[in-house]
XYZ file of C-alpha atoms in Angstrom:
721
model
C 0.000 0.000 0.000
C 1.227 3.495 -0.841
C 0.565 6.556 1.250
C 0.003 10.267 0.713
C 1.706 13.002 2.662
C 2.019 16.593 1.549
C 5.001 18.816 2.055
C 7.160 21.545 0.601
C 10.695 21.053 -0.656
C 13.467 23.443 -1.635
C 15.346 22.904 -4.879
C 18.799 24.189 -5.611
C 19.786 25.653 -8.968
C 21.959 23.893 -11.493
C 23.812 26.795 -13.140
C 23.781 30.022 -11.123
C 25.240 32.969 -13.008
C 25.803 36.324 -11.291
C 23.359 35.374 -8.540
C 23.333 37.746 -5.558
C 21.720 35.026 -3.509
C 24.657 32.687 -4.082
C 27.071 35.383 -2.894
C 25.230 37.028 -0.027
C 23.513 34.025 1.517
C 24.910 30.516 1.685
C 21.881 28.376 0.810
C 20.722 25.710 3.204
C 21.979 22.404 1.857
C 18.872 20.565 0.628
C 17.849 17.099 1.727
C 16.368 14.945 -1.011
C 13.238 12.835 -0.624
C 13.331 9.051 -0.678
C 13.915 7.580 -4.124
C 10.819 5.453 -3.511
C 8.695 8.599 -3.713
C 7.339 10.152 -6.893
C 8.564 13.639 -5.963
C 12.138 12.339 -6.008
C 11.751 12.262 -9.810
C 8.868 14.568 -10.767
C 7.909 17.995 -9.365
C 4.878 20.111 -10.317
C 5.713 23.832 -10.521
C 3.320 26.724 -9.936
C 3.709 28.214 -13.412
C 2.444 25.081 -15.148
C 5.818 23.543 -15.845
C 7.013 20.115 -14.764
C 10.444 19.616 -13.280
C 12.147 16.295 -13.965
C 14.955 15.283 -11.617
C 17.678 12.976 -12.914
C 20.708 11.846 -10.955
C 22.615 11.498 -14.241
C 24.918 14.080 -15.802
C 24.682 15.522 -19.305
C 27.932 14.476 -21.000
C 26.789 15.227 -24.537
C 24.688 12.067 -24.737
C 21.403 14.005 -24.731
C 19.996 12.694 -21.451
C 18.116 15.968 -20.882
C 15.889 15.612 -23.940
C 15.388 11.861 -23.485
C 14.145 12.080 -19.892
C 11.982 15.061 -20.808
C 10.394 12.976 -23.568
C 9.461 10.050 -21.343
C 7.952 12.374 -18.724
C 6.068 14.477 -21.280
C 4.651 11.337 -22.905
C 3.233 9.889 -19.701
C 1.767 13.238 -18.597
C 0.576 14.171 -22.122
C 2.366 17.488 -21.802
C 4.108 19.680 -24.349
C 7.808 18.999 -23.979
C 8.496 22.745 -23.824
C 6.782 22.711 -20.422
C 9.280 20.170 -19.063
C 12.554 21.279 -17.505
C 15.294 18.941 -16.319
C 17.381 19.269 -13.155
C 20.654 17.382 -13.594
C 22.584 15.577 -10.879
C 22.730 17.582 -7.653
C 23.306 16.331 -4.139
C 20.306 16.749 -1.875
C 18.034 17.405 -4.855
C 18.168 14.524 -7.305
C 18.274 10.807 -6.654
C 21.634 9.227 -5.930
C 22.137 7.368 -9.204
C 25.871 6.834 -8.786
C 27.920 7.478 -11.903
C 26.753 8.450 -15.362
C 28.563 5.540 -16.968
C 28.196 2.204 -18.692
C 25.475 3.424 -21.085
C 22.973 3.175 -18.229
C 21.271 6.603 -18.332
C 18.275 5.525 -20.410
C 18.020 2.034 -18.907
C 18.061 3.342 -15.341
C 17.249 7.029 -14.913
C 14.893 7.532 -17.854
C 12.899 4.441 -16.936
C 12.645 5.563 -13.294
C 11.329 8.921 -14.493
C 8.896 7.214 -16.879
C 7.561 5.144 -13.983
C 7.241 8.192 -11.707
C 5.450 10.225 -14.406
C 3.000 7.400 -15.132
C 2.278 7.026 -11.418
C 1.842 10.801 -11.108
C -0.657 10.755 -13.979
C -2.847 8.209 -12.232
C -2.656 10.023 -8.887
C -3.523 13.376 -10.468
C -6.570 11.842 -12.142
C -7.549 10.164 -8.876
C -7.280 13.423 -6.893
C -9.134 15.397 -9.571
C -11.904 12.808 -9.750
C -12.355 13.038 -5.987
C -12.403 16.835 -6.124
C -14.929 16.936 -8.978
C -16.886 13.927 -7.732
C -16.748 12.193 -11.121
C -15.247 8.982 -12.488
C -11.561 9.401 -13.237
C -12.018 7.746 -16.630
C -13.867 10.898 -17.717
C -10.708 12.947 -17.176
C -7.826 13.651 -19.535
C -4.410 15.248 -19.025
C -3.020 17.818 -21.419
C -0.199 20.356 -21.115
C -0.233 20.617 -17.324
C -4.015 20.537 -16.961
C -6.638 17.959 -16.055
C -9.744 18.311 -18.233
C -13.274 17.050 -18.440
C -16.085 18.145 -20.753
C -16.663 21.422 -18.894
C -13.748 22.237 -16.605
C -9.985 22.224 -16.394
C -7.599 22.516 -13.476
C -3.842 22.823 -13.476
C -1.808 20.055 -11.885
C -0.669 22.607 -9.317
C -4.278 23.436 -8.377
C -5.211 19.771 -8.020
C -2.292 19.322 -5.626
C -3.092 22.546 -3.727
C 0.448 23.706 -4.411
C 2.000 20.633 -2.830
C 4.067 17.762 -4.285
C 3.212 14.099 -4.823
C 4.909 12.187 -2.044
C 3.303 8.825 -2.585
C 5.529 5.824 -3.034
C 6.156 4.547 -6.528
C 4.293 1.501 -7.775
C 3.754 -0.199 -11.125
C 1.311 1.950 -13.135
C -1.525 0.324 -15.095
C -0.208 1.640 -18.414
C 2.770 3.315 -20.050
C 1.529 5.704 -22.730
C 4.866 5.390 -24.539
C 4.128 1.732 -25.212
C 0.579 2.456 -26.408
C -0.017 5.839 -28.057
C 3.617 6.993 -28.462
C 3.264 10.628 -29.522
C 6.509 12.037 -28.106
C 8.737 9.049 -27.352
C 10.285 7.651 -30.514
C 10.291 11.063 -32.198
C 13.507 12.858 -33.262
C 12.917 15.870 -31.025
C 15.852 18.261 -31.243
C 18.020 19.152 -28.282
C 17.714 22.802 -27.284
C 21.286 22.948 -26.035
C 22.762 22.294 -29.508
C 21.483 25.556 -30.988
C 22.575 27.353 -27.806
C 26.090 25.928 -28.223
C 26.263 27.151 -31.820
C 25.560 30.753 -30.808
C 27.604 30.588 -27.612
C 24.690 30.809 -25.158
C 24.983 27.361 -23.591
C 26.552 27.401 -20.144
C 29.321 24.872 -19.609
C 31.186 24.586 -16.328
C 34.007 26.491 -18.024
C 31.621 29.455 -18.526
C 30.475 29.864 -14.908
C 31.174 33.279 -13.431
C 30.186 34.820 -10.074
C 30.600 38.397 -8.805
C 33.904 38.806 -7.013
C 35.061 35.372 -8.121
C 38.756 34.566 -7.708
C 40.944 32.363 -9.885
C 43.475 29.652 -9.135
C 46.103 27.385 -10.649
C 47.984 24.331 -9.358
C 51.772 24.112 -9.462
C 52.446 20.621 -10.828
C 55.497 18.510 -10.011
C 57.675 17.345 -12.922
C 56.565 13.702 -12.550
C 54.011 11.461 -10.840
C 56.304 10.678 -7.904
C 58.320 13.899 -7.528
C 58.601 15.383 -4.030
C 58.897 19.075 -3.189
C 62.327 19.973 -1.815
C 62.070 23.749 -1.436
C 60.181 26.844 -2.519
C 61.280 30.508 -2.554
C 58.089 32.326 -1.539
C 59.775 35.746 -1.519
C 60.109 35.597 -5.306
C 56.377 35.897 -6.004
C 54.517 36.951 -2.831
C 54.431 40.596 -3.914
C 53.321 39.957 -7.498
C 50.239 41.732 -8.861
C 47.000 39.949 -8.007
C 48.624 37.444 -5.641
C 46.313 36.525 -2.750
C 47.510 33.254 -1.278
C 49.749 30.254 -1.832
C 48.083 27.130 -0.466
C 50.720 24.586 0.519
C 49.692 21.220 1.979
C 52.541 18.715 1.904
C 53.686 18.649 -1.744
C 50.408 20.140 -2.964
C 50.775 23.721 -4.185
C 47.983 26.010 -5.386
C 47.898 29.742 -5.962
C 44.861 32.040 -5.678
C 44.721 35.399 -7.431
C 42.313 38.156 -8.410
C 42.342 37.515 -12.180
C 42.816 34.374 -14.264
C 45.831 35.473 -16.283
C 47.492 36.546 -13.046
C 46.988 32.983 -11.801
C 48.600 31.621 -14.977
C 51.603 33.938 -14.585
C 51.931 33.089 -10.907
C 51.754 29.365 -11.659
C 54.775 29.718 -13.955
C 56.630 32.022 -11.573
C 56.151 29.731 -8.596
C 57.203 26.629 -10.537
C 60.407 28.446 -11.554
C 61.106 29.020 -7.853
C 60.601 25.447 -6.663
C 62.959 22.507 -6.477
C 61.757 18.909 -6.715
C 63.223 15.507 -6.096
C 63.360 13.409 -9.252
C 60.607 10.816 -9.380
C 60.844 7.149 -10.333
C 61.495 6.756 -14.086
C 58.845 5.616 -16.562
C 59.629 2.803 -19.060
C 59.948 5.156 -22.042
C 62.666 3.031 -23.665
C 60.565 -0.155 -23.607
C 58.300 -1.581 -26.294
C 54.986 -1.113 -24.493
C 53.316 -4.204 -25.943
C 56.145 -6.442 -24.719
C 56.526 -4.516 -21.471
C 52.926 -4.914 -20.263
C 52.888 -8.622 -21.116
C 55.910 -9.113 -18.839
C 54.501 -7.233 -15.846
C 53.332 -9.167 -12.803
C 49.681 -9.974 -13.424
C 46.610 -11.483 -11.837
C 45.686 -14.353 -14.184
C 42.176 -15.811 -14.311
C 40.113 -17.979 -16.658
C 37.044 -15.828 -17.323
C 35.112 -18.233 -19.571
C 35.543 -21.953 -20.260
C 33.426 -24.052 -22.625
C 34.148 -27.590 -23.809
C 37.691 -28.652 -24.758
C 39.243 -25.917 -26.862
C 42.654 -27.642 -27.110
C 41.218 -30.871 -28.497
C 38.979 -29.002 -30.927
C 41.870 -26.869 -32.132
C 44.195 -29.823 -32.679
C 41.590 -31.578 -34.809
C 40.836 -28.476 -36.915
C 41.818 -28.573 -40.584
C 42.937 -24.903 -40.490
C 44.657 -23.290 -37.524
C 45.332 -19.595 -37.134
C 47.070 -17.323 -34.611
C 47.351 -13.549 -34.278
C 48.241 -10.915 -31.695
C 46.948 -7.355 -31.334
C 47.685 -4.231 -29.297
C 46.247 -0.857 -28.355
C 48.282 1.851 -26.558
C 47.368 4.371 -23.878
C 44.776 6.779 -25.301
C 43.374 10.023 -23.897
C 39.937 11.300 -23.047
C 41.274 14.461 -24.731
C 38.437 16.703 -23.529
C 37.811 19.743 -25.738
C 37.482 21.966 -22.682
C 40.133 21.443 -19.987
C 38.693 20.278 -16.653
C 37.213 22.996 -14.466
C 35.376 23.487 -11.172
C 34.116 26.357 -9.010
C 33.761 26.250 -5.221
C 32.935 28.451 -2.265
C 33.556 27.548 1.389
C 31.641 29.490 4.013
C 30.301 28.824 7.510
C 31.979 25.381 7.464
C 29.996 24.409 4.359
C 31.197 23.799 0.816
C 29.285 24.481 -2.382
C 30.857 23.037 -5.517
C 30.013 23.164 -9.236
C 31.519 20.293 -11.228
C 31.236 18.217 -14.419
C 31.950 15.040 -12.461
C 30.132 11.931 -13.657
C 29.010 11.212 -10.097
C 28.098 14.011 -7.692
C 27.188 11.695 -4.812
C 30.310 9.489 -5.070
C 32.390 12.672 -5.323
C 30.772 14.067 -2.180
C 31.435 10.781 -0.400
C 35.111 11.017 -1.446
C 35.612 14.699 -0.649
C 34.287 14.330 2.904
C 37.333 12.418 4.255
C 39.734 14.369 2.030
C 38.498 17.697 3.420
C 37.740 16.259 6.886
C 34.146 17.479 6.578
C 30.788 15.752 7.106
C 29.033 14.865 3.850
C 25.929 16.800 4.850
C 27.991 20.013 4.745
C 28.947 19.508 1.096
C 26.563 20.539 -1.688
C 27.615 19.502 -5.215
C 25.874 20.817 -8.337
C 26.400 18.956 -11.595
C 27.180 21.313 -14.482
C 28.011 19.965 -17.962
C 31.598 20.234 -19.153
C 32.789 20.825 -22.684
C 33.428 17.561 -24.458
C 34.320 14.310 -22.696
C 33.182 10.694 -22.398
C 34.558 8.800 -19.450
C 36.325 9.508 -16.175
C 38.718 12.311 -17.029
C 40.099 14.907 -14.594
C 36.722 16.339 -13.501
C 36.938 14.786 -10.018
C 40.587 15.829 -9.659
C 39.983 19.494 -10.414
C 36.930 19.471 -8.124
C 39.031 18.117 -5.255
C 41.762 20.678 -5.906
C 39.424 23.682 -5.920
C 37.680 22.353 -2.810
C 41.024 22.274 -0.986
C 41.762 25.826 -2.113
C 38.290 27.111 -1.191
C 38.545 25.634 2.297
C 41.836 27.470 2.756
C 40.408 30.768 1.444
C 36.802 31.011 2.739
C 34.036 33.348 1.637
C 34.824 33.704 -2.058
C 33.930 31.746 -5.175
C 37.152 30.273 -6.538
C 37.432 29.028 -10.108
C 40.108 26.533 -11.131
C 40.558 25.483 -14.751
C 43.364 23.273 -15.944
C 45.550 24.347 -18.876
C 45.697 22.284 -22.072
C 49.095 20.786 -21.229
C 47.836 19.872 -17.732
C 44.764 18.134 -19.150
C 46.882 16.081 -21.538
C 49.612 15.331 -18.990
C 47.663 14.577 -15.826
C 44.305 13.051 -16.758
C 43.827 9.291 -16.232
C 44.099 7.514 -19.605
C 42.500 4.552 -21.268
C 44.797 1.628 -20.494
C 46.969 -0.222 -23.036
C 45.870 -3.757 -23.859
C 47.518 -6.707 -25.595
C 45.708 -9.694 -27.085
C 46.690 -13.169 -28.277
C 44.230 -15.199 -30.351
C 44.231 -18.786 -31.539
C 41.434 -20.709 -33.305
C 40.749 -23.507 -35.741
C 38.356 -24.033 -38.649
C 36.557 -27.099 -39.923
C 36.504 -27.838 -43.688
C 32.993 -26.322 -43.729
C 34.311 -23.049 -42.339
C 33.047 -23.357 -38.759
C 35.180 -22.314 -35.778
C 36.639 -25.340 -33.971
C 38.412 -24.301 -30.781
C 39.024 -20.739 -29.590
C 41.724 -19.482 -27.202
C 41.842 -15.838 -26.175
C 44.327 -14.235 -23.780
C 44.323 -10.533 -23.057
C 46.504 -8.250 -20.938
C 45.000 -5.140 -19.387
C 45.304 -2.709 -16.526
C 42.094 -1.945 -14.615
C 39.723 0.342 -16.510
C 38.228 2.464 -13.787
C 39.769 4.211 -10.816
C 36.819 6.445 -10.020
C 37.026 7.800 -6.459
C 33.890 6.066 -5.136
C 34.545 7.144 -1.553
C 38.292 6.481 -1.723
C 40.420 9.686 -1.712
C 43.437 7.671 -2.899
C 42.239 7.933 -6.491
C 42.022 11.739 -6.487
C 45.142 13.265 -7.994
C 45.790 15.857 -5.227
C 45.523 13.219 -2.488
C 48.879 11.703 -3.371
C 50.632 15.050 -2.670
C 48.994 16.039 0.638
C 51.469 14.172 2.825
C 48.719 12.190 4.545
C 47.739 8.534 4.408
C 46.551 8.677 0.795
C 49.702 8.188 -1.247
C 49.225 5.176 -3.505
C 46.181 5.116 -5.823
C 43.839 2.202 -5.275
C 43.573 -0.671 -7.761
C 40.326 -0.021 -9.560
C 37.657 -1.912 -11.449
C 38.871 -5.144 -13.079
C 35.481 -5.819 -14.619
C 35.952 -3.127 -17.229
C 38.824 -5.117 -18.708
C 36.578 -8.156 -19.185
C 33.944 -6.261 -21.147
C 33.208 -8.106 -24.432
C 36.183 -10.429 -23.940
C 33.908 -13.412 -24.640
C 32.830 -13.422 -28.318
C 29.083 -13.067 -28.913
C 29.078 -16.047 -31.272
C 28.175 -19.740 -31.118
C 31.560 -21.348 -30.342
C 31.337 -24.685 -28.554
C 34.949 -25.027 -27.341
C 36.457 -21.865 -25.959
C 38.648 -20.304 -23.280
C 39.061 -16.648 -22.365
C 41.863 -15.792 -19.936
C 42.672 -12.399 -18.410
C 46.054 -11.034 -17.284
C 45.436 -7.936 -15.125
C 48.552 -5.851 -14.477
C 49.315 -2.452 -12.944
C 50.832 -0.151 -15.553
C 53.079 2.906 -15.281
C 50.580 5.703 -16.132
C 47.355 6.948 -14.516
C 44.348 5.164 -15.960
C 40.600 5.142 -15.603
C 37.345 4.596 -17.454
C 37.398 5.769 -21.071
C 34.314 5.349 -23.267
C 33.469 1.614 -23.604
C 36.346 0.613 -21.250
C 37.818 -2.761 -22.291
C 35.155 -3.333 -24.943
C 36.965 -1.225 -27.532
C 40.168 -3.261 -27.303
C 38.484 -6.649 -26.930
C 36.105 -6.112 -29.841
C 38.880 -4.641 -32.002
C 40.906 -7.835 -31.460
C 38.033 -10.332 -31.701
C 36.400 -8.752 -34.752
C 39.733 -8.357 -36.541
C 40.400 -12.023 -35.855
C 36.903 -13.004 -37.041
C 37.679 -11.230 -40.303
C 40.939 -13.140 -40.618
C 39.154 -16.431 -39.964
C 36.509 -15.616 -42.583
C 39.293 -14.943 -45.081
C 41.045 -18.220 -44.180
C 37.744 -20.091 -44.594
C 37.053 -18.435 -47.934
C 33.761 -17.044 -46.622
C 32.064 -13.681 -46.975
C 32.854 -11.676 -43.844
C 29.234 -10.925 -42.908
C 27.968 -14.399 -43.763
C 30.754 -15.935 -41.671
C 29.470 -14.006 -38.648
C 25.858 -14.951 -39.367
C 26.890 -18.608 -39.608
C 28.162 -18.364 -36.029
C 25.105 -16.626 -34.590
C 21.725 -17.843 -33.370
C 20.492 -14.467 -32.085
C 17.925 -13.170 -34.581
C 18.592 -9.561 -33.570
C 22.309 -9.967 -34.326
C 21.491 -11.528 -37.673
C 19.066 -8.736 -38.616
C 21.701 -6.069 -37.873
C 24.243 -7.876 -40.048
C 21.801 -8.472 -42.894
C 20.739 -4.815 -42.938
C 24.396 -3.777 -42.952
C 24.995 -6.078 -45.916
C 22.221 -4.335 -47.833
C 23.851 -0.955 -47.179
C 27.249 -1.907 -48.595
C 26.119 -4.127 -51.470
C 26.111 -1.201 -53.895
C 29.402 0.366 -52.796
C 31.777 0.798 -55.737
C 35.385 0.809 -54.580
C 38.005 2.854 -56.402
C 41.702 2.054 -56.529
C 43.306 1.726 -53.068
C 39.903 1.589 -51.387
C 38.480 -1.160 -49.213
C 35.389 -1.988 -47.175
C 35.518 -3.683 -43.775
C 32.822 -4.818 -41.368
C 32.521 -5.742 -37.691
C 29.808 -6.479 -35.139
C 29.256 -6.645 -31.403
C 26.611 -6.662 -28.743
C 27.885 -4.250 -26.117
C 28.645 -6.079 -22.857
C 27.042 -9.115 -24.549
C 23.802 -7.919 -22.958
C 23.095 -4.408 -24.241
C 22.759 -2.795 -27.683
C 23.552 -4.596 -30.928
C 25.688 -2.708 -33.441
C 27.044 -3.698 -36.865
C 29.480 -1.288 -38.553
C 31.052 -0.994 -41.997
C 33.797 1.374 -43.113
C 35.031 2.501 -46.526
C 38.673 3.592 -46.403
C 41.199 4.860 -48.901
C 44.933 4.306 -48.437
C 47.284 6.691 -50.228
C 50.684 5.809 -51.690
C 52.171 7.585 -48.644
C 50.339 5.132 -46.338
C 47.853 7.762 -45.163
C 44.411 6.360 -44.341
C 41.266 8.361 -45.020
C 37.963 6.988 -43.753
C 35.551 7.989 -46.520
C 32.275 6.687 -45.109
C 30.943 4.619 -42.224
C 27.644 2.798 -41.870
C 26.002 1.403 -38.748
C 22.894 -0.580 -37.936
C 21.985 -0.346 -34.264
C 19.332 -2.138 -32.228
C 18.953 -0.532 -28.794
C 15.517 -1.946 -28.066
C 12.846 0.716 -27.653
C 14.239 3.940 -29.095
C 13.410 7.060 -27.073
C 14.869 9.595 -29.524
C 16.144 8.331 -32.895
C 18.027 11.559 -33.559
C 19.889 11.199 -30.265
C 20.596 7.520 -30.883
C 21.997 8.293 -34.323
C 24.119 11.125 -32.895
C 25.571 8.813 -30.268
C 26.356 6.134 -32.825
C 27.900 8.566 -35.313
C 30.014 10.136 -32.573
C 31.129 6.725 -31.347
C 32.201 5.644 -34.834
C 34.155 8.840 -35.515
C 35.830 8.774 -32.093
C 36.825 5.126 -32.495
C 38.148 5.714 -36.007
C 40.343 8.499 -34.603
C 41.601 6.209 -31.800
C 42.317 3.505 -34.350
C 44.196 5.575 -36.895
C 45.947 8.293 -34.891
C 45.828 8.306 -31.125
C 48.613 7.292 -28.755
C 49.939 8.793 -25.507
C 53.685 9.448 -25.633
C 55.865 9.705 -22.519
C 59.497 10.209 -21.546
C 61.287 8.640 -18.603
C 59.831 11.398 -16.369
C 56.347 12.235 -17.629
C 53.874 12.610 -20.492
C 55.111 14.437 -23.594
C 51.828 14.425 -25.561
C 50.912 17.906 -24.346
C 48.946 19.425 -27.243
C 46.956 18.564 -30.368
C 50.122 18.182 -32.449
C 51.806 15.645 -30.191
C 48.446 13.971 -29.575
C 46.602 14.281 -32.915
C 42.898 13.523 -33.243
C 40.588 13.673 -36.269
C 40.148 17.163 -37.667
C 37.005 18.152 -39.556
C 38.377 17.326 -43.041
C 39.183 13.795 -41.830
C 35.701 13.136 -40.434
C 33.873 10.515 -42.501
C 30.324 10.697 -43.764
C 28.176 8.562 -41.456
C 24.925 6.734 -42.095
C 23.065 5.089 -39.208
C 19.948 2.921 -39.346
C 18.020 2.417 -36.115
C 16.017 -0.752 -35.536
C 13.294 0.451 -33.173
C 11.775 -2.355 -31.100
C 8.938 -0.684 -29.208
C 7.976 -3.924 -27.469
C 11.471 -4.327 -25.971
C 13.015 -2.390 -23.060
C 15.451 0.373 -24.092
C 19.135 -0.510 -23.988
C 22.126 1.738 -23.382
C 23.774 2.738 -26.644
C 26.397 5.410 -25.963
C 29.270 2.897 -26.034
C 28.019 0.370 -28.584
C 29.767 1.574 -31.744
C 33.373 2.021 -30.578
C 34.555 -1.591 -30.729
C 33.061 -2.596 -34.087
C 34.004 0.766 -35.627
C 37.715 0.309 -34.868
C 37.712 -3.246 -36.191
C 35.770 -2.242 -39.315
C 38.445 0.342 -40.155
C 41.382 -2.091 -39.904
C 39.421 -4.751 -41.799
C 38.795 -2.193 -44.539
C 42.536 -1.436 -44.684
C 43.163 -5.126 -45.333
C 40.573 -5.093 -48.112
C 42.326 -2.082 -49.670
C 45.955 -3.201 -49.261
C 46.107 -6.887 -48.341
C 47.914 -5.854 -45.123
C 46.711 -6.744 -41.633
C 47.353 -3.946 -39.146
C 47.125 -5.552 -35.720
C 48.831 -2.933 -33.547
C 47.309 0.503 -33.045
C 47.502 3.268 -33.969
C 47.381 2.475 -37.677
C 49.562 5.466 -38.600
C 52.495 3.962 -36.694
C 52.178 0.502 -38.193
C 50.896 0.685 -41.757
C 54.004 2.186 -43.353
C 56.165 -0.455 -41.607
C 53.949 -3.249 -42.923
C 53.949 -1.805 -46.445
C 57.744 -1.587 -46.389
C 57.937 -5.230 -45.262
C 55.657 -6.209 -48.106
């Protein structure tokens, strides 16, 4: 049984610009309602609008429009009347991290359920008030109507909120009438970005706001020996040097003053040399020789016996290097500390886990920390957002009463973010005379793929320099390395074995985690096996699949590339995966052209994606296109370079990514399965896209590129040939 209780609640604001209230009065830190209650997800506002509360962050994936659509559908309300409050402690539900392509599966479906429940309760309350049967009532654009009267939602609730517990509603309108869900409704923030009106975290400004910079050591493990404070203490704009152990931060009146002071202070410090990095080692060989935790992750049948009896046997090894998040806008955060309370604006992927982590770092109770999620400019994955938030929080606590803004510089972002880990792969399989796989052995080497803080200050960059107990970063999430390591094909005799090591550079979750590397290796190898068997690449995959949804994706992809006419030095490659072997299906094809100088241009990419029920086809296509382009850039160009002391890929020349002229034309077909639950799709295209590109290079040149990036390997292979 549910219950009804009425009460008022206070909501914070997501992006406060030039707000006198935020300067002159430190808001009471809000306390959120139970996530079992409807008003934890849906609020009715007095002006006729509906506020949707999501614990997820907008990372460019379009979560704002998607959750607005599901709420508007269930409440039969114009989507322009729906506003979305992003992740904010004390206001939105604690939904952990915005990661793993879970925003639609989790948050959007919770909001859909809350909106459907709210619809039924509003009709029930209105029917009681009007003394009529609730089936005679309709909802439209914030009003409840009958033949003669209409009342706003706010009036029906007497200005209160719906605090009943959630339950399963009798109907989801999105599964029946479907007027708003499933439509390509445009995101409002895109047009605002184009004209420079959208507010990113990097744009936040407050009256009287101060600026800061961190003085970085020359390496991960350097220790501060001495600092000459007399050399800069009288400089223009200088307010304070915050020194805690080996952590150094400077606060100034203006931003450029902070930049100048950062350089001046670094010039007047001396550091102990840190432990050297293995810059002179071949990274592929190096990581395979590190001490590792070895485990059999999947075992079916007798792969050794099957392989020995196979008429064709084949082996191959693959490699991917460290790659960057490479955020367009360097990480940034703003904080104010006052009356023993901290207010923080951040583009962290998890405001509640960050609060849980900052509490012990700052030696503050969690209830005194209010964190407001504010989108950052351009990043997928766990970059330096949590690090910069922790740094500005430390500075704000040591300089109370003023908003302090800290933004990293481009070279800092490149040099100090946690990267996507390198991975190495060894494959072995056999084929029967009929072209079926007989025996499969897969070994892969990987560091952990996520070192998100999650309550542990050790994984925050500044923690290692504070001179306290947090010195060595914690291990991280092994499971990310296993993602898609088991092929999504019918293979009777198989073994997958992991080798989890601890590498020399910072690492954490990068879009798709281990799936990109695992699928790149597996789908490249599948292409090689198809070639050995003399089979069409797509048909070979279909022959090893019993999942009708997989087969439909592959067949539709085949139809798209049947008419492609290849010119000289051009090739077409394909690949497929089901993300996490449990989420979205995605088949990708790529048309590439290889010049006489070994330069690879991706001319066009196609994708067929099945993400179950599609909430917004435009958003799903955008995510898939972006994933393909990003993965093609990883595959062809991207690699973190480092010396024996630190990272040397410090700009867009030393760490090149796709520029606009290199961006391929993309064509995406969405298979919309209304009867199925929606599946996360933001990370579905990366793995098959990378494999499709290298398979296309083979089709164009007859050369297998197995080590990434392609630009480093293709010329070598051509010279060998």
